[in-house]
mmCIF file of C-alpha atoms in Angstrom:
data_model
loop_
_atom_site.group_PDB
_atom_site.id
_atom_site.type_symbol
_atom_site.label_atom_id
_atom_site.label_comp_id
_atom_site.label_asym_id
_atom_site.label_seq_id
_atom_site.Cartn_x
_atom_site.Cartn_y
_atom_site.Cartn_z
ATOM 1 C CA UNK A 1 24.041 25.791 -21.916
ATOM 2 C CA UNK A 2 21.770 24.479 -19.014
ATOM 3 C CA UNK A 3 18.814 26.352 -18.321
ATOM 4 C CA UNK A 4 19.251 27.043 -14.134
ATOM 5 C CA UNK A 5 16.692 28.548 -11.217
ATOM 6 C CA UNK A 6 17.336 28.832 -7.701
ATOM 7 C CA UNK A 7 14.567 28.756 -5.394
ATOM 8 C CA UNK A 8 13.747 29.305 -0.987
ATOM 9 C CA UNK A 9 11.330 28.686 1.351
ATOM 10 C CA UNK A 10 10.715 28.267 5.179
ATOM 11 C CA UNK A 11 11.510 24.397 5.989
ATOM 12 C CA UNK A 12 7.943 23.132 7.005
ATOM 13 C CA UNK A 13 5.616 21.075 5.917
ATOM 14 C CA UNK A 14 3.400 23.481 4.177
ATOM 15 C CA UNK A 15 7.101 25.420 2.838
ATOM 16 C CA UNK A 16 8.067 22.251 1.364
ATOM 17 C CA UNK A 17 4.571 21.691 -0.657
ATOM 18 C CA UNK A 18 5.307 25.326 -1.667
ATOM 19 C CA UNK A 19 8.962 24.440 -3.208
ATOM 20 C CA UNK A 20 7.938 21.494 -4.945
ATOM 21 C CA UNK A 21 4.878 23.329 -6.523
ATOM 22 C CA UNK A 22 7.103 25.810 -7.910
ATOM 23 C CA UNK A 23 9.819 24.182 -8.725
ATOM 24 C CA UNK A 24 7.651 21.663 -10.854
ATOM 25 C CA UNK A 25 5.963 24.657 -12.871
ATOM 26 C CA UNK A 26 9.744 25.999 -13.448
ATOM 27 C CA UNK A 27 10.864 22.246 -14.631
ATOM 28 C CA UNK A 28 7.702 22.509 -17.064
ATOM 29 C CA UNK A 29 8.187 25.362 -18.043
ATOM 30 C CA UNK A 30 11.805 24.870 -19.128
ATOM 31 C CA UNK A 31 10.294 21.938 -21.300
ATOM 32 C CA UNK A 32 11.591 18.677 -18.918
ATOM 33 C CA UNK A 33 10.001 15.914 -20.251
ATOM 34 C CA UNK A 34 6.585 14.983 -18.342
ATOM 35 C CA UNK A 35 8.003 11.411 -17.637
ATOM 36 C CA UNK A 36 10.633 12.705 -15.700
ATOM 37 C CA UNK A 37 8.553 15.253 -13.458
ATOM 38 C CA UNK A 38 7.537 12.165 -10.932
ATOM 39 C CA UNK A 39 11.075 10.967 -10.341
ATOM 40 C CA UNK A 40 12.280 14.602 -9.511
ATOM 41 C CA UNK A 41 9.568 15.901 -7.480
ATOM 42 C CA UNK A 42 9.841 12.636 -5.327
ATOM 43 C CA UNK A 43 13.734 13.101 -4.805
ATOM 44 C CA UNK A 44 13.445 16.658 -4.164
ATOM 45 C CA UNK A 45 10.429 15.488 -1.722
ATOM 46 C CA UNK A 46 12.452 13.161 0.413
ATOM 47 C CA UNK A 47 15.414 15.252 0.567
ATOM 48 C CA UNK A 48 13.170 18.299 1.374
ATOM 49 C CA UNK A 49 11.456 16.740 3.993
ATOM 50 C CA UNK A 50 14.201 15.393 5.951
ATOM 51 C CA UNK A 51 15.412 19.001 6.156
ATOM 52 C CA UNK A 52 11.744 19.897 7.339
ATOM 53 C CA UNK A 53 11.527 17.322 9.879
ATOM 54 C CA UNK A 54 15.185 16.384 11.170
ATOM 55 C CA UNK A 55 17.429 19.369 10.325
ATOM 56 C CA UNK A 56 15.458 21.657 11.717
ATOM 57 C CA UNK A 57 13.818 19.485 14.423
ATOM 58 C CA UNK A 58 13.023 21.723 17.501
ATOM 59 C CA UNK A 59 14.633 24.366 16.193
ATOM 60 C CA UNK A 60 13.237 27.257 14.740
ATOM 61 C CA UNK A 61 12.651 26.557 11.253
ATOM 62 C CA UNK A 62 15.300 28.300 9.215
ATOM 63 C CA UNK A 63 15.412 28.709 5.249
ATOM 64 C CA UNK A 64 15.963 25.595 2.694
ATOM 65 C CA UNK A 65 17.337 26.683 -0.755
ATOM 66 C CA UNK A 66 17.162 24.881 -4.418
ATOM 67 C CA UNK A 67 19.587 25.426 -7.225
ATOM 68 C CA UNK A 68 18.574 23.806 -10.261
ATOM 69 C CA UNK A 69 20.345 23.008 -13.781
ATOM 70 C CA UNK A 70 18.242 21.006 -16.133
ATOM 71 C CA UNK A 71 20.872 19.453 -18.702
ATOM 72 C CA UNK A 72 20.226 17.250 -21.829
ATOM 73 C CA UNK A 73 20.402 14.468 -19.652
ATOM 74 C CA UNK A 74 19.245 15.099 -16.576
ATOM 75 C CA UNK A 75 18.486 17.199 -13.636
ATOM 76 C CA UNK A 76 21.024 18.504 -11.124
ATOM 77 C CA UNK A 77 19.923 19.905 -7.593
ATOM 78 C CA UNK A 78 21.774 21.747 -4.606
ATOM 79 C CA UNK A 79 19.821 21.718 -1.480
ATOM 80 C CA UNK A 80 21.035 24.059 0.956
ATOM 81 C CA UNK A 81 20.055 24.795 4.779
ATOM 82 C CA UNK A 82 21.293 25.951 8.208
ATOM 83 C CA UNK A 83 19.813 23.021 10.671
ATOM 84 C CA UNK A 84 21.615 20.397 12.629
ATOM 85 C CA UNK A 85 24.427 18.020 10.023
ATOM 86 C CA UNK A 86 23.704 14.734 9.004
ATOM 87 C CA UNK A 87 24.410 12.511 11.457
ATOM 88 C CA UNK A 88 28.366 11.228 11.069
ATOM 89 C CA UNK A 89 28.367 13.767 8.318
ATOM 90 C CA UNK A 90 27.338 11.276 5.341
ATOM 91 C CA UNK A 91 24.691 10.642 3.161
ATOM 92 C CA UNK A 92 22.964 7.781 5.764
ATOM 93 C CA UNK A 93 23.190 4.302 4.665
ATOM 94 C CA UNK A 94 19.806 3.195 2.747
ATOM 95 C CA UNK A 95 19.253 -0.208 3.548
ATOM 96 C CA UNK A 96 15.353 -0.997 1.736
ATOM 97 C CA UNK A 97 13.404 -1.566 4.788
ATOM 98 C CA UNK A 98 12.575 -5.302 5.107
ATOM 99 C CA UNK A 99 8.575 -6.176 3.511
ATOM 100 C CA UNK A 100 9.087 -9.602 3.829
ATOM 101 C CA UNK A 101 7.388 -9.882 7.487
ATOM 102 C CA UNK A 102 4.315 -9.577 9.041
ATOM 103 C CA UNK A 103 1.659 -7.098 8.953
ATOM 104 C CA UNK A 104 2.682 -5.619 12.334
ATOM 105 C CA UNK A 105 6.070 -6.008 11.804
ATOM 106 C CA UNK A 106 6.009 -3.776 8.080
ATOM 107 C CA UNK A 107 8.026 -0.373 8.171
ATOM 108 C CA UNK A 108 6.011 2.856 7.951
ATOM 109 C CA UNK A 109 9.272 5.198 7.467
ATOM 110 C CA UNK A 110 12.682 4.622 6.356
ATOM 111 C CA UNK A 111 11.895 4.986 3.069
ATOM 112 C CA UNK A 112 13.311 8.175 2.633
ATOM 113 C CA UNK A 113 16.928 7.938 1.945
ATOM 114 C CA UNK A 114 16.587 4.873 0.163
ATOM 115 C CA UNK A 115 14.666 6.374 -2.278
ATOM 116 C CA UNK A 116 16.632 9.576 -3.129
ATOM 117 C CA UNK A 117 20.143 6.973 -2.820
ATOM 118 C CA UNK A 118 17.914 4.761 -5.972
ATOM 119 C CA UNK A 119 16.904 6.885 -7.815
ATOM 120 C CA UNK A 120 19.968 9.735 -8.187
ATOM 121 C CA UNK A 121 22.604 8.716 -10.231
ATOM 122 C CA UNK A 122 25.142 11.014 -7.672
ATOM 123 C CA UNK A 123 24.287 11.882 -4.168
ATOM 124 C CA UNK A 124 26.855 14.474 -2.313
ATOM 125 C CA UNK A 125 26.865 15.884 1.129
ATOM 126 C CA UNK A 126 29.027 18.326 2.393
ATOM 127 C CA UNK A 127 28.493 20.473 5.577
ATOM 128 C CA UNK A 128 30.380 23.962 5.358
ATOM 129 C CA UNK A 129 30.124 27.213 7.211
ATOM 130 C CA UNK A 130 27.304 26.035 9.173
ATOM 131 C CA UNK A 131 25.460 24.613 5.854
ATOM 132 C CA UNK A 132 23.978 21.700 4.524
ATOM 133 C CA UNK A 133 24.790 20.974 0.974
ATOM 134 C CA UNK A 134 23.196 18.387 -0.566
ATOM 135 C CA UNK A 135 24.102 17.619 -4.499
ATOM 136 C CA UNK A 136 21.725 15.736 -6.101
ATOM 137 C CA UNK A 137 22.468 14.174 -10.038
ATOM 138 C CA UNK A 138 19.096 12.701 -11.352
ATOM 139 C CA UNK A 139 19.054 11.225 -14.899
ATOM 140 C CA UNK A 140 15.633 10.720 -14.945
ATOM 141 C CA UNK A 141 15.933 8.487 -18.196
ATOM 142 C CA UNK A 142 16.569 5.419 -16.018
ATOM 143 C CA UNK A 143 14.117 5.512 -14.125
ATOM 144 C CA UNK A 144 10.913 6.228 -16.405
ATOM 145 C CA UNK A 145 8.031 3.426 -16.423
ATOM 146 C CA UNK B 1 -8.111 14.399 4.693
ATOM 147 C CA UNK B 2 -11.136 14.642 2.042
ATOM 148 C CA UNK B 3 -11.594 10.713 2.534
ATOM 149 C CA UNK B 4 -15.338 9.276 0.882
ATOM 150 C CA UNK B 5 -16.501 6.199 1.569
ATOM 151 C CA UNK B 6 -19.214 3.941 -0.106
ATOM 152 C CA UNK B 7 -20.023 0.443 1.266
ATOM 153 C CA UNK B 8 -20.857 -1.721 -1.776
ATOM 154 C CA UNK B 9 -21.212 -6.051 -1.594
ATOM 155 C CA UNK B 10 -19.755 -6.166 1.740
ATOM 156 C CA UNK B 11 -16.789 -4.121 1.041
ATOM 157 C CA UNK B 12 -16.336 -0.660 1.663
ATOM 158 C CA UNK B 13 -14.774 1.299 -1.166
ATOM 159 C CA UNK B 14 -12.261 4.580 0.125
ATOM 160 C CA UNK B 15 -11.992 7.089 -2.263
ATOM 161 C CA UNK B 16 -9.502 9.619 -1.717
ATOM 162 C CA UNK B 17 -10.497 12.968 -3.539
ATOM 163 C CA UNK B 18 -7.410 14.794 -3.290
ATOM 164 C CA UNK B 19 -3.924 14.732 -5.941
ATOM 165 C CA UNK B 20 -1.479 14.288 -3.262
ATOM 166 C CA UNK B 21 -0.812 12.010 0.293
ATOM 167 C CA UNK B 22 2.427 13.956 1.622
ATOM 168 C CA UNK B 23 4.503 14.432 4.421
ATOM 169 C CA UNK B 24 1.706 17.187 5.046
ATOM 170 C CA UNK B 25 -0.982 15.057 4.905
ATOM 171 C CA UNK B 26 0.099 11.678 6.093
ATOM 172 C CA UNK B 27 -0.870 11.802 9.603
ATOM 173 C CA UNK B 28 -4.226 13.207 8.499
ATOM 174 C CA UNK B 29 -4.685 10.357 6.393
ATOM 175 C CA UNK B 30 -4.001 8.028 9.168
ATOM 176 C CA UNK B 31 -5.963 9.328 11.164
ATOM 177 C CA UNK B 32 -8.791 9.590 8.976
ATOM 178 C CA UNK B 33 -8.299 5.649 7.707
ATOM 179 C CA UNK B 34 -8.684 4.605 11.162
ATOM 180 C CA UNK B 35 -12.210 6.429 11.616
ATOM 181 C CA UNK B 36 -13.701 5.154 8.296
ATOM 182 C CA UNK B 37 -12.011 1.669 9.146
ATOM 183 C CA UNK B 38 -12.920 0.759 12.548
ATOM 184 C CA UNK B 39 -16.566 -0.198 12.054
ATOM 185 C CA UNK B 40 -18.226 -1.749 9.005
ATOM 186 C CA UNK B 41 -17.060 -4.354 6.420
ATOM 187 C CA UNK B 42 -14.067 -6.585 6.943
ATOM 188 C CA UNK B 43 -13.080 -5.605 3.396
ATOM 189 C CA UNK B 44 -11.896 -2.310 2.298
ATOM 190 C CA UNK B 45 -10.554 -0.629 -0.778
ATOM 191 C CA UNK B 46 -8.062 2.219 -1.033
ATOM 192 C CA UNK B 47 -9.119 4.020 -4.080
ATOM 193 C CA UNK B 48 -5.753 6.139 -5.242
ATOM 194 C CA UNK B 49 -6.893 7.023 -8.716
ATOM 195 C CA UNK B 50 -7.184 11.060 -8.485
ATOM 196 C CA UNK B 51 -3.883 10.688 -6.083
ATOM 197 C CA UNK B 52 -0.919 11.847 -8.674
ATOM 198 C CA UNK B 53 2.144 12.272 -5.741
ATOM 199 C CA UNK B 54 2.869 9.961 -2.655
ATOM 200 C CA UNK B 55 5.906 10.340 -0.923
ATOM 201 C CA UNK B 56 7.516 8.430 2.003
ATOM 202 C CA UNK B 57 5.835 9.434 4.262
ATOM 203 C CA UNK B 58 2.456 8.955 2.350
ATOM 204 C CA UNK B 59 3.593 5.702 1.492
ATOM 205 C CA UNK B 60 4.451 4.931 5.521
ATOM 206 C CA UNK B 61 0.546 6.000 6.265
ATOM 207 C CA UNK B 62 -0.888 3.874 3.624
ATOM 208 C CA UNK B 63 1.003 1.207 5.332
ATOM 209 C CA UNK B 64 -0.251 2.074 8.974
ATOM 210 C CA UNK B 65 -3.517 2.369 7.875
ATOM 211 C CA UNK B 66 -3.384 -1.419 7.177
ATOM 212 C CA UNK B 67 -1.655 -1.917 10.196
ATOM 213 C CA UNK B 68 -3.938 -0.427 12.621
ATOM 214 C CA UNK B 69 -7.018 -2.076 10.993
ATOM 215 C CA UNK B 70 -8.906 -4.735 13.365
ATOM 216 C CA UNK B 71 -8.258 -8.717 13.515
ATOM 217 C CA UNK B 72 -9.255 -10.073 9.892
ATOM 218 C CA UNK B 73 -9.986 -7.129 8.156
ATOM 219 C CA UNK B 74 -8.103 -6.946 4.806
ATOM 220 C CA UNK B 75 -7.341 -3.613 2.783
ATOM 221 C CA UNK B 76 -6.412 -3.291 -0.745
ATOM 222 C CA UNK B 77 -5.388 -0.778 -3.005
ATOM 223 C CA UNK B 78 -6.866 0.260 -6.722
ATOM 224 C CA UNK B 79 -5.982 2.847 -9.023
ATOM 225 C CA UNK B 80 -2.501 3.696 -8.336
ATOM 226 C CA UNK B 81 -1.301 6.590 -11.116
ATOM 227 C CA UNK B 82 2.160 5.801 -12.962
ATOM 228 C CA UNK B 83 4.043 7.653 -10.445
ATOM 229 C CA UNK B 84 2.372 6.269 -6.980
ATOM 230 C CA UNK B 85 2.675 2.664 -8.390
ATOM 231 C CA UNK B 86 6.611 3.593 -8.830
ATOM 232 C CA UNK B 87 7.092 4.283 -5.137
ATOM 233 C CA UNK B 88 5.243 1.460 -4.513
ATOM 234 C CA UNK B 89 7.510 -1.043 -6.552
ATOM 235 C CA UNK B 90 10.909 0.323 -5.955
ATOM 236 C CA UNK B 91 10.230 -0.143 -1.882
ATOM 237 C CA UNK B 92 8.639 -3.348 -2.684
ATOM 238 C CA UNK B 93 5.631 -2.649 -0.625
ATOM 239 C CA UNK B 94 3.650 -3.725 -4.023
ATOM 240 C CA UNK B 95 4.092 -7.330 -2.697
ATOM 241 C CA UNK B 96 2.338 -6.297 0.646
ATOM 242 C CA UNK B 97 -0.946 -5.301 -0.923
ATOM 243 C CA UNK B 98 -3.462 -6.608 -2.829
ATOM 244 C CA UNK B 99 -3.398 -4.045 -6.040
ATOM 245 C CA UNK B 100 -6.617 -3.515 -8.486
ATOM 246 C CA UNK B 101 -5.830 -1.885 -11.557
ATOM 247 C CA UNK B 102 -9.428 0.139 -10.596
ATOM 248 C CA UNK B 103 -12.338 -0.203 -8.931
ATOM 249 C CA UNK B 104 -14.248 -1.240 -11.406
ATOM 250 C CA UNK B 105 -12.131 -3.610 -12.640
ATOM 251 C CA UNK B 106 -12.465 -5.394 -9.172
ATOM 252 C CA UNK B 107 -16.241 -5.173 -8.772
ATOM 253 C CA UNK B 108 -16.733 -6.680 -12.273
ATOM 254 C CA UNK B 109 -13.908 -9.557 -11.075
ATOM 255 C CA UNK B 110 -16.290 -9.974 -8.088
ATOM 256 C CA UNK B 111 -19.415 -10.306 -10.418
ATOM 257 C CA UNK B 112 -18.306 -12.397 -12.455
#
C-alpha cells in the first residue's frame, strides 16, 4: 500500500520554501531513497513556483495544495490551486531553451517547464471547478546520477 | 545573499555560504553578483560547493550574473553538488561555463 501525505501553504515565495522543506522531511521520513530527494524537490520546485509567480500573479495569493503517494517505484504528486489556468489549458510546450548562442543572447528563464516535462515520467493538467490540478508521475530511478 | 569574496592570483574567488539559490533568492543573488563583480579582477569564480538546491530560477541568475559582467571579464563555476550539476546538464548550460570540480583543484591547475 503507498504510504500518502497531503500538504498546503500560501503560494509565495517564502510559502513555497516552506512546502518543499516539509515535504522533503515527510519523503525522508517515509524512507525515499536519498538519490531520489533532488529530482523530486526540483519538480515539485518548478511546478510550485509557477503557481507562486504566474497563477497567482497580481492576485491575491490564494492556497497551493500537495498530495503525495510514494510507491515502490516512484513518487506521485497532485498540485492543486485556485489562480488563473494554464494558458490554452495544457501543460505548455517545453522546448530546451537554445545555449548554443552568445553570452547576451543565453536564456535566464524558461527552464521551468522543461524541466518538470524531463524529468516526470507523466505530466497531467486538468482545470475543474475553478482548480488547477496538476498530476505529476516521477520515477526517480531514471533519473539518478 | 550571504555572498564572500576573496581575491587570490588575479582572480577573485565567490563563495556562496548558503545551501540553496531559489526562486526566493535569485534576484538577491543577482543583485549581489553584480556588486562583487563590477570592480576588481577580470576573472571570477562561482564557488557552489555548500549550495545543495538550485532551481530555475537560480539557475537563470547564475546565468545573468555572467551576463551582466563587464567587456572581457570571464566567470566560472566550481564545486557544483550532485544535484546542482544535474540542473546544470539536463538544460545544457554545463557547455556555457567553465566548470572546476573545486577550488582547489583549480588553484593547484593554475600552480602548476
Amino acid at each position: 500500500m503507498a504510504h500518502r501525505f497531503s500538504l498546503s501553504e500560501t503560494a509565495t515565495e517564502s510559502g513555497v520554501r516552506r512546502l518543499l522543506s516539509k515535504g522533503r522531511a515527510r519523503l525522508v521520513a517515509a524512507h525515499v531513497p536519498a538519490s531520489w530527494l533532488g529530482t523530486i524537490e526540483l519538480v515539485w520546485a518548478e511546478a510550485l513556483n509557477n503557481i507562486a509567480e504566474h497563477a497567482y500573479a497580481g492576485l491575491e495569493p490564494g492556497k497551493v495544495h500537495i498530495d503525495v503517494a510514494i510507491e515502490e517505484f516512484g513518487v506521485s504528486a497532485r498540485i492543486r490551486d485556485r489562480g488563473r489556468p494554464l494558458p490554452g489549458l495544457e501543460v505548455p510546450v517545453a522546448q530546451l531553451p537554445e545555449s548554443a548562442c552568445p553570452v547576451e543572447s543565453l536564456p535566464e528563464g524558461g527552464f521551468g517547464w522543461f524541466l518538470i516535462n524531463d524529468l516526470c515520467e507523466s505530466v497531467i493538467y486538468q482545470r475543474q471547478n475553478g482548480e488547477n490540478q496538476l498530476s505529476l508521475i516521477i520515477h526517480p530511478k531514471e533519473h539518478t546520477a | 545573499m550571504d555572498l564572500q569574496s576573496t581575491e587570490t592570483n588575479n582572480t577573485l574567488i565567490i563563495t556562496v555560504n548558503e545551501a540553496r539559490i531559489d526562486a526566493s533568492a535569485a534576484i538577491r543573488f543577482k543583485d549581489s553578483m553584480r556588486a562583487l563583480t563590477e570592480s576588481g579582477p577580470a576573472k571570477a569564480v562561482l564557488d557552489l560547493s555548500q549550495v545543495t538546491f538550485v532551481d530555475s530560477s537560480g539557475l537563470g541568475a547564475i546565468v545573468a550574473s555572467m551576463k551582466q559582467l563587464r567587456s572581457g571579464q570571464q566567470l566560472d563555476l566550481a564545486g557544483l553538488t550532485p544535484d546542482v550539476a544535474k540542473v546544470f546538464r539536463l538544460t545544457r548550460m554545463d557547455s556555457v561555463f567553465v566548470i572546476h570540480d573545486s577550488i582547489e583543484s583549480m588553484t593547484r591547475q593554475a600552480a602548476g
